[in-house]
Short mmCIF file of C-alpha atoms (C1' of nucleotides) in Angstrom, two decimals:
data_model
loop_
_atom_site.label_atom_id
_atom_site.label_comp_id
_atom_site.label_asym_id
_atom_site.label_seq_id
_atom_site.Cartn_x
_atom_site.Cartn_y
_atom_site.Cartn_z
CA MET A 1215 -13.95 -18.47 -29.53
CA VAL A 1216 -13.64 -14.77 -28.85
CA PHE A 1217 -10.36 -15.05 -26.95
CA GLN A 1218 -7.20 -16.78 -28.03
CA ILE A 1219 -3.96 -17.08 -26.09
CA THR A 1220 -1.05 -16.34 -28.39
CA ALA A 1221 1.84 -16.55 -25.96
CA GLN A 1222 2.37 -17.78 -22.43
CA ASP A 1223 5.21 -16.54 -20.24
CA ARG A 1224 7.42 -19.37 -19.00
CA ASP A 1225 7.93 -18.37 -15.40
CA SER A 1226 4.81 -16.38 -14.56
CA SER A 1227 1.11 -16.30 -15.36
CA ALA A 1228 1.60 -13.47 -17.84
CA ARG A 1229 0.21 -14.20 -21.25
CA CYS A 1230 -0.63 -12.56 -24.56
CA GLY A 1231 -3.94 -12.96 -26.26
CA ILE A 1232 -6.34 -11.69 -28.86
CA LEU A 1233 -9.86 -10.70 -27.94
CA LYS A 1234 -12.20 -10.50 -30.90
CA THR A 1235 -15.13 -8.14 -31.12
CA ASP A 1236 -17.22 -7.00 -34.05
CA HIS A 1237 -15.48 -3.64 -33.88
CA GLY A 1238 -12.02 -5.11 -34.06
CA THR A 1239 -9.58 -7.30 -32.22
CA ILE A 1240 -7.82 -6.32 -29.04
CA GLU A 1241 -4.31 -7.46 -28.25
CA THR A 1242 -3.87 -8.28 -24.59
CA PRO A 1243 -2.52 -7.35 -22.15
CA ILE A 1244 -4.19 -4.05 -22.94
CA PHE A 1245 -4.83 -0.74 -21.28
CA MET A 1246 -8.20 0.84 -22.02
CA PRO A 1247 -8.40 4.65 -21.84
CA VAL A 1248 -11.37 5.85 -19.81
CA GLY A 1249 -13.97 7.90 -21.67
CA THR A 1250 -16.67 8.19 -19.07
CA VAL A 1251 -19.13 10.51 -20.79
CA GLY A 1252 -18.31 9.54 -24.33
CA SER A 1253 -14.99 11.34 -24.42
CA VAL A 1254 -11.52 10.41 -23.29
CA LYS A 1255 -11.04 13.74 -21.59
CA ALA A 1256 -8.88 16.18 -23.54
CA VAL A 1257 -8.00 13.65 -26.26
CA CYS A 1258 -9.70 13.50 -29.62
CA GLN A 1259 -10.59 10.20 -31.26
CA ARG A 1260 -8.18 10.61 -34.15
CA ASP A 1261 -5.20 11.04 -31.82
CA LEU A 1262 -6.38 8.11 -29.73
CA LYS A 1263 -6.44 5.81 -32.71
CA GLU A 1264 -3.91 7.11 -35.19
CA ASP A 1265 -1.30 8.59 -32.89
CA ILE A 1266 -1.17 6.29 -29.89
CA GLY A 1267 -3.03 3.22 -31.14
CA ALA A 1268 -5.75 2.83 -28.54
CA GLN A 1269 -7.61 -0.41 -29.24
CA ILE A 1270 -10.61 -0.07 -26.95
CA ILE A 1271 -12.01 2.68 -24.75
CA LEU A 1272 -14.44 2.80 -21.85
CA GLY A 1273 -17.75 4.50 -21.41
CA ASN A 1274 -19.83 4.69 -18.26
CA THR A 1275 -23.41 3.54 -18.01
CA TYR A 1276 -24.29 5.80 -15.10
CA HIS A 1277 -22.95 8.95 -16.72
CA LEU A 1278 -24.21 8.28 -20.25
CA TYR A 1279 -27.65 7.34 -18.96
CA LEU A 1280 -27.91 10.69 -17.18
CA ARG A 1281 -26.35 12.66 -20.00
CA PRO A 1282 -26.96 12.79 -22.93
CA GLY A 1283 -29.59 10.12 -22.18
CA LEU A 1284 -30.42 6.88 -23.91
CA ASP A 1285 -32.86 8.20 -26.49
CA ILE A 1286 -30.16 10.37 -28.00
CA ILE A 1287 -27.65 7.54 -28.16
CA GLU A 1288 -30.19 5.03 -29.43
CA ARG A 1289 -31.44 7.26 -32.22
CA VAL A 1290 -28.02 7.45 -33.89
CA GLY A 1291 -27.48 3.72 -33.57
CA GLY A 1292 -25.37 3.55 -30.45
CA LEU A 1293 -22.39 5.10 -28.79
CA HIS A 1294 -19.90 4.24 -31.54
CA ASN A 1295 -21.82 6.33 -34.04
CA PHE A 1296 -22.56 9.06 -31.56
CA ILE A 1297 -18.97 9.67 -30.56
CA SER A 1298 -17.36 8.68 -33.88
CA TRP A 1299 -15.31 5.82 -32.49
CA GLU A 1300 -15.63 2.74 -34.66
CA TRP A 1301 -13.46 0.44 -32.56
CA PRO A 1302 -14.33 -1.54 -29.45
CA ILE A 1303 -16.01 0.06 -26.43
CA LEU A 1304 -16.52 -1.37 -22.97
CA THR A 1305 -19.06 0.18 -20.65
CA ASP A 1306 -18.77 0.05 -16.92
CA SER A 1307 -22.10 -0.68 -15.31
CA GLY A 1308 -22.25 2.19 -12.86
CA GLY A 1309 -21.82 0.02 -9.78
CA PHE A 1310 -18.72 1.92 -8.83
CA GLN A 1311 -20.49 5.26 -9.27
CA ILE A 1312 -23.31 4.20 -7.00
CA PHE A 1313 -20.64 3.29 -4.46
CA SER A 1314 -18.72 6.54 -4.82
CA LEU A 1315 -21.93 8.57 -4.52
CA ALA A 1316 -22.65 6.85 -1.21
CA GLU A 1317 -24.50 9.72 0.47
CA LYS A 1318 -27.10 9.84 -2.21
CA ARG A 1319 -27.79 6.15 -2.76
CA LYS A 1320 -30.00 3.54 -1.24
CA LEU A 1321 -29.38 -0.12 -1.88
CA THR A 1322 -32.21 -2.62 -1.92
CA ARG A 1323 -32.30 -6.18 -3.12
CA GLU A 1324 -34.18 -4.98 -6.14
CA GLY A 1325 -31.49 -2.49 -7.12
CA ALA A 1326 -29.95 0.85 -6.27
CA ILE A 1327 -31.95 4.03 -5.86
CA PHE A 1328 -29.88 7.15 -6.31
CA ARG A 1329 -30.09 10.80 -7.12
CA SER A 1330 -28.50 12.35 -10.17
CA HIS A 1331 -25.44 14.45 -9.37
CA ILE A 1332 -26.51 16.72 -12.21
CA ASP A 1333 -30.05 17.70 -11.31
CA GLY A 1334 -30.92 15.72 -8.18
CA SER A 1335 -33.57 13.67 -9.95
CA LYS A 1336 -34.30 10.21 -8.56
CA HIS A 1337 -33.45 7.04 -10.51
CA ILE A 1338 -33.26 3.32 -9.96
CA PHE A 1339 -30.71 0.92 -11.41
CA THR A 1340 -31.52 -2.76 -11.42
CA PRO A 1341 -29.29 -5.53 -12.79
CA GLU A 1342 -31.78 -6.07 -15.61
CA GLY A 1343 -32.12 -2.38 -16.32
CA VAL A 1344 -28.39 -1.89 -16.47
CA VAL A 1345 -28.12 -4.65 -19.09
CA ASP A 1346 -30.86 -2.97 -21.13
CA ILE A 1347 -29.10 0.37 -20.88
CA GLN A 1348 -25.83 -1.13 -22.06
CA ARG A 1349 -27.63 -2.82 -24.93
CA LYS A 1350 -28.88 0.61 -25.97
CA ILE A 1351 -25.49 2.21 -25.54
CA GLY A 1352 -24.21 -0.60 -27.72
CA ALA A 1353 -20.93 -1.40 -25.97
CA ASP A 1354 -18.96 -4.38 -27.27
CA ILE A 1355 -18.34 -5.48 -23.72
CA ILE A 1356 -20.93 -4.80 -21.07
CA MET A 1357 -20.38 -5.20 -17.37
CA ALA A 1358 -22.54 -6.75 -14.69
CA PHE A 1359 -24.13 -4.47 -12.14
CA ASP A 1360 -22.32 -5.09 -8.87
CA GLU A 1361 -21.89 -3.51 -5.50
CA CYS A 1362 -18.41 -2.21 -4.95
CA PRO A 1363 -17.88 -2.05 -1.18
CA PRO A 1364 -15.20 0.13 0.43
CA ALA A 1365 -11.83 -1.42 1.29
CA THR A 1366 -12.48 -0.78 4.98
CA ALA A 1367 -15.65 -2.90 5.05
CA ASP A 1368 -15.58 -5.87 7.45
CA TYR A 1369 -16.22 -9.52 6.67
CA ARG A 1370 -19.91 -9.39 7.48
CA TYR A 1371 -20.52 -6.41 5.26
CA ILE A 1372 -18.56 -7.87 2.36
CA LYS A 1373 -20.37 -11.19 2.69
CA GLU A 1374 -23.77 -9.47 2.64
CA SER A 1375 -22.68 -7.34 -0.26
CA LEU A 1376 -21.43 -10.37 -2.15
CA ASN A 1377 -24.81 -12.04 -1.78
CA ILE A 1378 -26.39 -9.06 -3.48
CA THR A 1379 -23.73 -8.99 -6.19
CA LYS A 1380 -24.28 -12.71 -6.86
CA GLU A 1381 -28.03 -12.35 -7.08
CA TRP A 1382 -27.69 -9.33 -9.31
CA LEU A 1383 -25.26 -11.21 -11.54
CA GLU A 1384 -27.72 -14.04 -12.08
CA ARG A 1385 -30.48 -11.60 -12.92
CA GLY A 1386 -28.15 -9.67 -15.22
CA VAL A 1387 -27.05 -12.80 -17.06
CA LYS A 1388 -30.65 -13.91 -17.48
CA GLN A 1389 -31.58 -10.56 -18.93
CA PHE A 1390 -28.52 -10.55 -21.16
CA ARG A 1391 -29.46 -13.96 -22.59
CA GLN A 1392 -33.06 -13.00 -23.17
CA GLN A 1393 -32.32 -9.80 -25.04
CA SER A 1394 -30.51 -9.50 -28.34
CA PRO A 1395 -28.14 -6.76 -29.47
CA LEU A 1396 -29.92 -3.76 -30.99
CA TYR A 1397 -27.45 -2.74 -33.64
CA GLY A 1398 -26.48 -5.90 -35.48
CA TYR A 1399 -23.16 -6.61 -33.81
CA SER A 1400 -22.57 -8.90 -30.88
CA GLN A 1401 -21.93 -7.92 -27.29
CA LEU A 1402 -20.05 -9.69 -24.51
CA PHE A 1403 -21.05 -9.70 -20.88
CA PHE A 1404 -18.43 -9.79 -18.11
CA PRO A 1405 -19.33 -10.75 -14.52
CA ILE A 1406 -17.41 -8.99 -11.75
CA VAL A 1407 -15.65 -10.88 -8.95
CA GLN A 1408 -16.02 -9.20 -5.57
CA GLY A 1409 -15.26 -10.38 -2.03
CA GLY A 1410 -12.99 -7.70 -0.65
CA LEU A 1411 -9.72 -8.93 0.81
CA PHE A 1412 -11.15 -12.18 2.14
CA ASP A 1413 -9.87 -15.29 0.39
CA ASP A 1414 -12.93 -17.47 0.91
CA LEU A 1415 -15.30 -14.77 -0.32
CA ARG A 1416 -13.15 -14.06 -3.36
CA ILE A 1417 -13.10 -17.74 -4.27
CA GLU A 1418 -16.82 -18.03 -3.66
CA SER A 1419 -17.43 -15.02 -5.87
CA ALA A 1420 -15.10 -16.29 -8.60
CA LEU A 1421 -16.68 -19.75 -8.70
CA HIS A 1422 -20.12 -18.22 -8.89
CA ALA A 1423 -19.07 -15.88 -11.69
CA ILE A 1424 -17.43 -18.72 -13.61
CA SER A 1425 -20.61 -20.76 -13.38
CA MET A 1426 -22.28 -18.13 -15.56
CA GLU A 1427 -20.01 -19.25 -18.42
CA MET A 1428 -19.38 -15.86 -19.91
CA GLU A 1429 -16.60 -14.85 -22.31
CA GLY A 1430 -14.55 -12.93 -19.77
CA TYR A 1431 -14.32 -12.06 -16.10
CA ALA A 1432 -13.56 -8.90 -14.22
CA VAL A 1433 -12.04 -8.42 -10.82
CA GLY A 1434 -13.57 -5.47 -9.00
CA GLY A 1435 -13.35 -3.95 -5.56
CA LEU A 1436 -9.57 -3.59 -5.65
CA SER A 1437 -7.43 -0.47 -5.66
CA VAL A 1438 -10.02 1.15 -3.44
CA GLY A 1439 -7.55 2.11 -0.73
CA GLU A 1440 -5.93 -1.17 0.30
CA PRO A 1441 -2.14 -1.69 0.11
CA ALA A 1442 -0.94 -2.85 -3.31
CA GLN A 1443 0.44 -6.06 -1.79
CA GLU A 1444 -3.09 -7.03 -0.74
CA MET A 1445 -4.29 -6.55 -4.27
CA TYR A 1446 -1.46 -8.71 -5.61
CA ARG A 1447 -2.31 -11.38 -3.06
CA ILE A 1448 -5.92 -11.52 -4.22
CA LEU A 1449 -4.81 -11.73 -7.84
CA GLU A 1450 -2.52 -14.64 -7.02
CA LEU A 1451 -5.40 -16.31 -5.26
CA LEU A 1452 -7.74 -15.87 -8.23
CA ASP A 1453 -5.23 -16.74 -10.94
CA PRO A 1454 -5.56 -20.55 -10.71
CA THR A 1455 -9.32 -20.31 -10.12
CA LEU A 1456 -10.29 -18.19 -13.12
CA PRO A 1457 -10.36 -20.05 -16.43
CA LYS A 1458 -7.09 -19.69 -18.33
CA ASP A 1459 -8.80 -19.40 -21.67
CA LYS A 1460 -10.90 -16.35 -20.84
CA PRO A 1461 -9.72 -12.75 -20.54
CA ARG A 1462 -9.39 -11.26 -17.07
CA TYR A 1463 -10.09 -7.60 -16.51
CA LEU A 1464 -8.80 -5.83 -13.41
CA MET A 1465 -11.08 -2.85 -12.96
CA GLY A 1466 -9.73 0.60 -12.22
CA VAL A 1467 -6.05 -0.33 -11.99
CA GLY A 1468 -3.74 1.42 -11.83
CA THR A 1469 -0.21 2.73 -11.62
CA PRO A 1470 2.26 1.47 -14.22
CA ALA A 1471 3.82 -0.80 -11.56
CA ASN A 1472 0.38 -2.11 -10.52
CA ILE A 1473 -0.32 -3.03 -14.12
CA LEU A 1474 2.92 -4.92 -14.63
CA GLU A 1475 2.51 -6.79 -11.35
CA ALA A 1476 -1.04 -7.71 -12.32
CA ILE A 1477 0.03 -8.86 -15.78
CA GLU A 1478 2.52 -11.15 -14.09
CA ARG A 1479 -0.40 -12.56 -12.12
CA GLY A 1480 -2.43 -13.33 -15.21
CA VAL A 1481 -4.48 -10.19 -15.82
CA ASP A 1482 -5.20 -9.17 -19.41
CA MET A 1483 -7.19 -5.94 -19.34
CA PHE A 1484 -6.91 -2.69 -17.41
CA ASP A 1485 -8.52 0.69 -17.20
CA CYS A 1486 -7.66 3.63 -15.04
CA VAL A 1487 -8.28 7.36 -14.94
CA MET A 1488 -4.76 7.97 -13.73
CA PRO A 1489 -3.06 8.81 -17.02
CA THR A 1490 -5.78 11.27 -18.02
CA ARG A 1491 -6.75 12.73 -14.65
CA ASN A 1492 -3.19 13.08 -13.42
CA GLY A 1493 -2.18 14.34 -16.82
CA ARG A 1494 -4.76 17.11 -16.60
CA ASN A 1495 -3.24 18.08 -13.29
CA GLY A 1496 0.32 18.20 -14.57
CA MET A 1497 1.67 14.82 -13.56
CA LEU A 1498 3.56 12.99 -16.28
CA PHE A 1499 4.59 9.36 -16.43
CA THR A 1500 7.92 8.99 -18.17
CA SER A 1501 10.39 6.16 -18.63
CA GLU A 1502 12.67 8.00 -16.17
CA GLY A 1503 9.98 8.34 -13.50
CA ILE A 1504 7.16 10.64 -12.49
CA ILE A 1505 7.40 14.37 -12.97
CA ASN A 1506 5.22 17.27 -11.90
CA ILE A 1507 5.53 19.49 -14.92
CA ARG A 1508 4.36 22.53 -12.93
CA ASN A 1509 7.50 22.51 -10.84
CA ARG A 1510 9.78 25.45 -11.42
CA LYS A 1511 12.73 23.27 -12.32
CA TRP A 1512 11.20 22.56 -15.72
CA ALA A 1513 10.75 26.23 -16.62
CA GLN A 1514 13.87 26.39 -18.74
CA ASP A 1515 14.08 22.77 -19.75
CA TYR A 1516 13.77 22.85 -23.51
CA SER A 1517 14.30 19.13 -23.93
CA PRO A 1518 11.44 17.07 -25.38
CA ILE A 1519 8.72 15.77 -23.05
CA GLU A 1520 9.99 12.27 -23.64
CA LYS A 1521 12.70 11.42 -26.07
CA GLY A 1522 11.64 8.46 -28.16
CA GLY A 1523 8.14 8.57 -26.72
CA SER A 1524 5.41 6.91 -28.70
CA SER A 1525 3.21 9.98 -29.25
CA TYR A 1526 4.11 12.78 -31.62
CA VAL A 1527 3.70 15.26 -28.75
CA ASP A 1528 6.63 13.67 -26.93
CA GLU A 1529 9.27 15.05 -29.24
CA LYS A 1530 7.25 17.89 -30.70
CA TYR A 1531 6.96 19.87 -27.46
CA SER A 1532 9.44 20.74 -24.74
CA LYS A 1533 8.99 20.35 -21.01
CA GLY A 1534 9.44 24.11 -20.60
CA TYR A 1535 6.64 24.84 -23.03
CA LEU A 1536 4.35 22.29 -21.42
CA ARG A 1537 5.06 23.82 -18.01
CA HIS A 1538 4.19 27.24 -19.36
CA LEU A 1539 0.88 25.91 -20.69
CA PHE A 1540 0.02 24.49 -17.25
CA ILE A 1541 1.03 27.59 -15.34
CA ALA A 1542 -0.97 29.71 -17.77
CA GLY A 1543 -3.98 27.40 -17.43
CA GLU A 1544 -4.02 26.71 -21.15
CA ILE A 1545 -6.22 23.81 -22.24
CA LEU A 1546 -3.54 22.62 -24.65
CA GLY A 1547 -1.42 21.64 -21.65
CA ALA A 1548 -4.03 19.14 -20.49
CA GLN A 1549 -4.34 17.80 -24.03
CA ILE A 1550 -0.62 17.25 -24.48
CA ALA A 1551 -0.15 15.73 -21.03
CA SER A 1552 -3.14 13.41 -21.41
CA LEU A 1553 -1.99 12.20 -24.79
CA HIS A 1554 1.53 11.71 -23.52
CA ASN A 1555 0.40 9.72 -20.48
CA LEU A 1556 -1.94 7.52 -22.51
CA ALA A 1557 0.86 6.92 -24.99
CA PHE A 1558 3.06 5.91 -22.08
CA TYR A 1559 0.46 3.46 -20.75
CA LEU A 1560 -0.28 1.96 -24.15
CA ASN A 1561 3.42 1.62 -24.83
CA LEU A 1562 3.87 -0.01 -21.43
CA VAL A 1563 1.42 -2.81 -22.22
CA LYS A 1564 2.82 -3.10 -25.73
CA GLU A 1565 6.30 -3.66 -24.35
CA ALA A 1566 4.85 -6.13 -21.87
CA ARG A 1567 3.28 -8.06 -24.76
CA GLU A 1568 6.57 -8.11 -26.62
CA HIS A 1569 8.50 -9.35 -23.61
CA ILE A 1570 5.92 -12.01 -22.84
CA ALA A 1571 6.19 -13.23 -26.42
CA GLN A 1572 9.97 -13.28 -26.14
CA GLY A 1573 9.91 -14.97 -22.76
CA SER A 1574 11.73 -12.13 -21.06
CA PHE A 1575 8.84 -10.59 -19.19
CA ARG A 1576 9.96 -11.10 -15.59
CA GLU A 1577 13.47 -9.73 -15.88
CA TRP A 1578 12.24 -6.82 -17.92
CA LYS A 1579 9.50 -6.06 -15.41
CA ARG A 1580 11.82 -6.20 -12.43
CA GLY A 1581 14.16 -3.63 -13.90
CA TYR A 1582 11.37 -1.47 -15.21
CA VAL A 1583 9.36 -1.21 -12.00
CA LYS A 1584 12.36 0.21 -10.13
CA ASN A 1585 12.39 3.32 -12.29
CA LEU A 1586 8.67 3.77 -12.63
CA GLU A 1587 7.69 5.22 -9.28
CA ARG A 1588 10.75 7.42 -9.03
CA ARG A 1589 10.02 11.10 -8.67
CA LEU A 1590 12.09 13.38 -10.85
"C1'" G B 724 1.01 77.04 -4.58
"C1'" U B 725 -3.98 75.84 -1.91
"C1'" G B 726 -7.59 72.14 -0.45
"C1'" G B 727 -8.58 67.16 -0.47
"C1'" U B 728 -7.64 61.52 -1.65
"C1'" U B 729 -4.89 57.22 -1.10
"C1'" G B 730 -0.29 54.65 0.70
"C1'" U B 731 -1.14 47.27 4.51
"C1'" A B 732 1.84 40.35 1.01
"C1'" G B 733 4.34 40.10 -5.88
"C1'" C B 734 -0.92 42.26 -7.58
"C1'" U B 735 -6.04 44.04 -6.10
"C1'" C B 736 -7.81 45.14 -1.54
"C1'" A B 737 -10.14 44.18 3.75
"C1'" G B 738 -8.91 45.43 8.75
"C1'" C B 739 -8.99 51.52 11.47
"C1'" A B 740 -15.04 54.10 17.80
"C1'" G B 741 -6.54 51.49 19.91
"C1'" G B 742 -6.10 45.45 22.70
"C1'" U B 743 -3.52 38.49 22.02
"C1'" U B 744 1.08 35.34 16.75
"C1'" A B 745 -2.17 41.66 10.76
"C1'" G B 746 -6.28 38.85 6.91
"C1'" A B 747 -8.76 37.57 1.85
"C1'" G B 748 -8.70 36.66 -3.40
"C1'" C B 749 -5.33 36.07 -7.20
"C1'" G B 750 -0.19 34.95 -7.98
"C1'" C B 751 4.05 32.07 -6.09
"C1'" U B 752 6.23 27.13 -3.97
"C1'" A B 753 5.33 22.05 -3.24
"C1'" G B 754 2.17 17.75 -2.58
"C1'" U B 755 -2.31 14.54 -3.69
"C1'" U B 756 -5.04 12.01 -7.55
"C1'" U B 757 -6.30 3.96 -9.11
"C1'" G B 758 -14.13 0.66 -12.70
"C1'" U B 759 -13.38 10.20 -13.54
"C1'" G B 760 -19.37 14.43 -9.90
"C1'" G B 761 -12.24 17.09 -10.75
"C1'" C B 762 -8.65 23.00 -16.03
"C1'" A B 763 -9.83 19.71 -9.08
"C1'" C B 764 -8.12 19.29 -4.11
"C1'" U B 765 -4.47 19.95 0.12
"C1'" A B 766 -0.57 22.37 2.36
"C1'" G B 767 3.28 26.06 2.62
"C1'" A B 768 6.26 30.49 1.89
"C1'" G B 769 5.74 35.68 1.78
"C1'" G B 770 4.31 41.89 5.23
"C1'" U B 771 9.94 47.04 9.55
"C1'" C B 772 1.16 48.07 7.89
"C1'" G B 773 5.23 54.62 2.88
"C1'" U B 774 9.04 57.08 6.26
"C1'" G B 775 10.35 59.77 10.91
"C1'" G B 776 8.63 61.50 15.41
"C1'" G B 777 4.74 61.84 19.26
"C1'" U B 778 0.39 60.35 22.58
"C1'" U B 779 -0.60 55.66 25.28
"C1'" C B 780 0.41 50.14 29.58
"C1'" G B 781 -0.44 49.07 24.29
"C1'" A B 782 -0.58 52.16 17.51
"C1'" A B 783 -1.84 49.34 10.86
"C1'" U B 784 -5.65 52.10 13.74
"C1'" C B 785 -5.10 58.64 17.23
"C1'" C B 786 -1.74 63.36 16.59
"C1'" C B 787 2.43 66.06 14.02
"C1'" A B 788 5.97 66.22 10.20
"C1'" U B 789 7.74 64.32 5.73
"C1'" C B 790 7.79 61.57 1.04
"C1'" A B 791 4.94 59.40 -2.83
"C1'" U B 792 0.11 59.20 -5.37
"C1'" C B 793 -4.27 60.76 -7.54
"C1'" C B 794 -8.16 64.61 -7.87
"C1'" A B 795 -10.00 69.59 -7.75
"C1'" C B 796 -8.92 74.73 -7.71
"C1'" C B 797 -5.33 78.75 -8.51
#
RNA sequence: GUGGUUGUAGCUCAGCAGGUUAGAGCGCUAGUUUGUGGCACUAGAGGUCGUGGGUUCGAAUCCCAUCAUCCACC
């Protein structure tokens, strides 16, 4: 049993759980900071762990495979050792990258042929190969290699794509079962549910994924441009279909409101570049709403970034100082904003956990969401 | 004092054999960002072209004067 439900909300599908890995347990619902190339951009590992309490971070198969390369990671005993992060890591398979690098890729049944964005060299990813790569990277949770079609794709395209994703999943699972971990700790394998915005394809994909009997399931292909309501609809559709006793991971989502709405619909795990990417560009998530710290109105605001915020930077530095750092192009600005935003996200899911445990999740969420998207 | 140089957006400059609403970079103002090719991207504001005359259908552009600037020589 790697996943245990510890609390179930009365009037929604929201629940709390504990996901066990050999690098530590993860309390769900959880937000996982994205560390694509072995670094959560602009945030050092000590701050991630000791200051804001990150429990698990992401790496990316596509990026790590290209740079620094597997031999370098393998020789030091895996990504944890390489990047000095001794807690859980999940690696995305690179399916999304192949999709977002559309001009340079070529999909075949065998796999995806693509060119490196770094040096133009040609590579092929197969479902088996991607499992092997993630074994070498040594992630605690490894993801199936899927095709992530655009939101605008029509039924026929999505159906075709799903056939490939299903076949690739079976091959990936087979490979995963045949190979053992390389570094003495166990690894989990999560299939990815696709199917676009079409109910029958989503259900088909979910049932197929469930038949693999893995320890957790991901929902992919959402938040790729469709309205949020569509995403919520799909989650509601999948909620009764996916096994209750396994963690559900909604890939790439999202805004604070997206996350709370998804938690209500039974999702346990999230990742998103938004807190770090937007943070680097001067956008801050606060309990009062969203602020663009570069705006002139903050120039002489000497109040803390966020009073009572959960990172030390929140009270240590003023908005006016942070604005100055951004206007001056100082790297410290990106560091402070990234840490603040991640702290906000991690605190968001922490509060969600507390309210689920207390049975007050829905009322709390309703009030909270109103403020969240407000622009200050 | 004499000869020459240069004055165009907040800054640095382009435009000058005369011709529609004078441009660029940076800066400034605001917006975008959802399994990270991003200290990125998009948009906007801002100029009596030193000043005053003149030539011309038409002047940032040609002529004269003047002011400022820098250089060289007395």
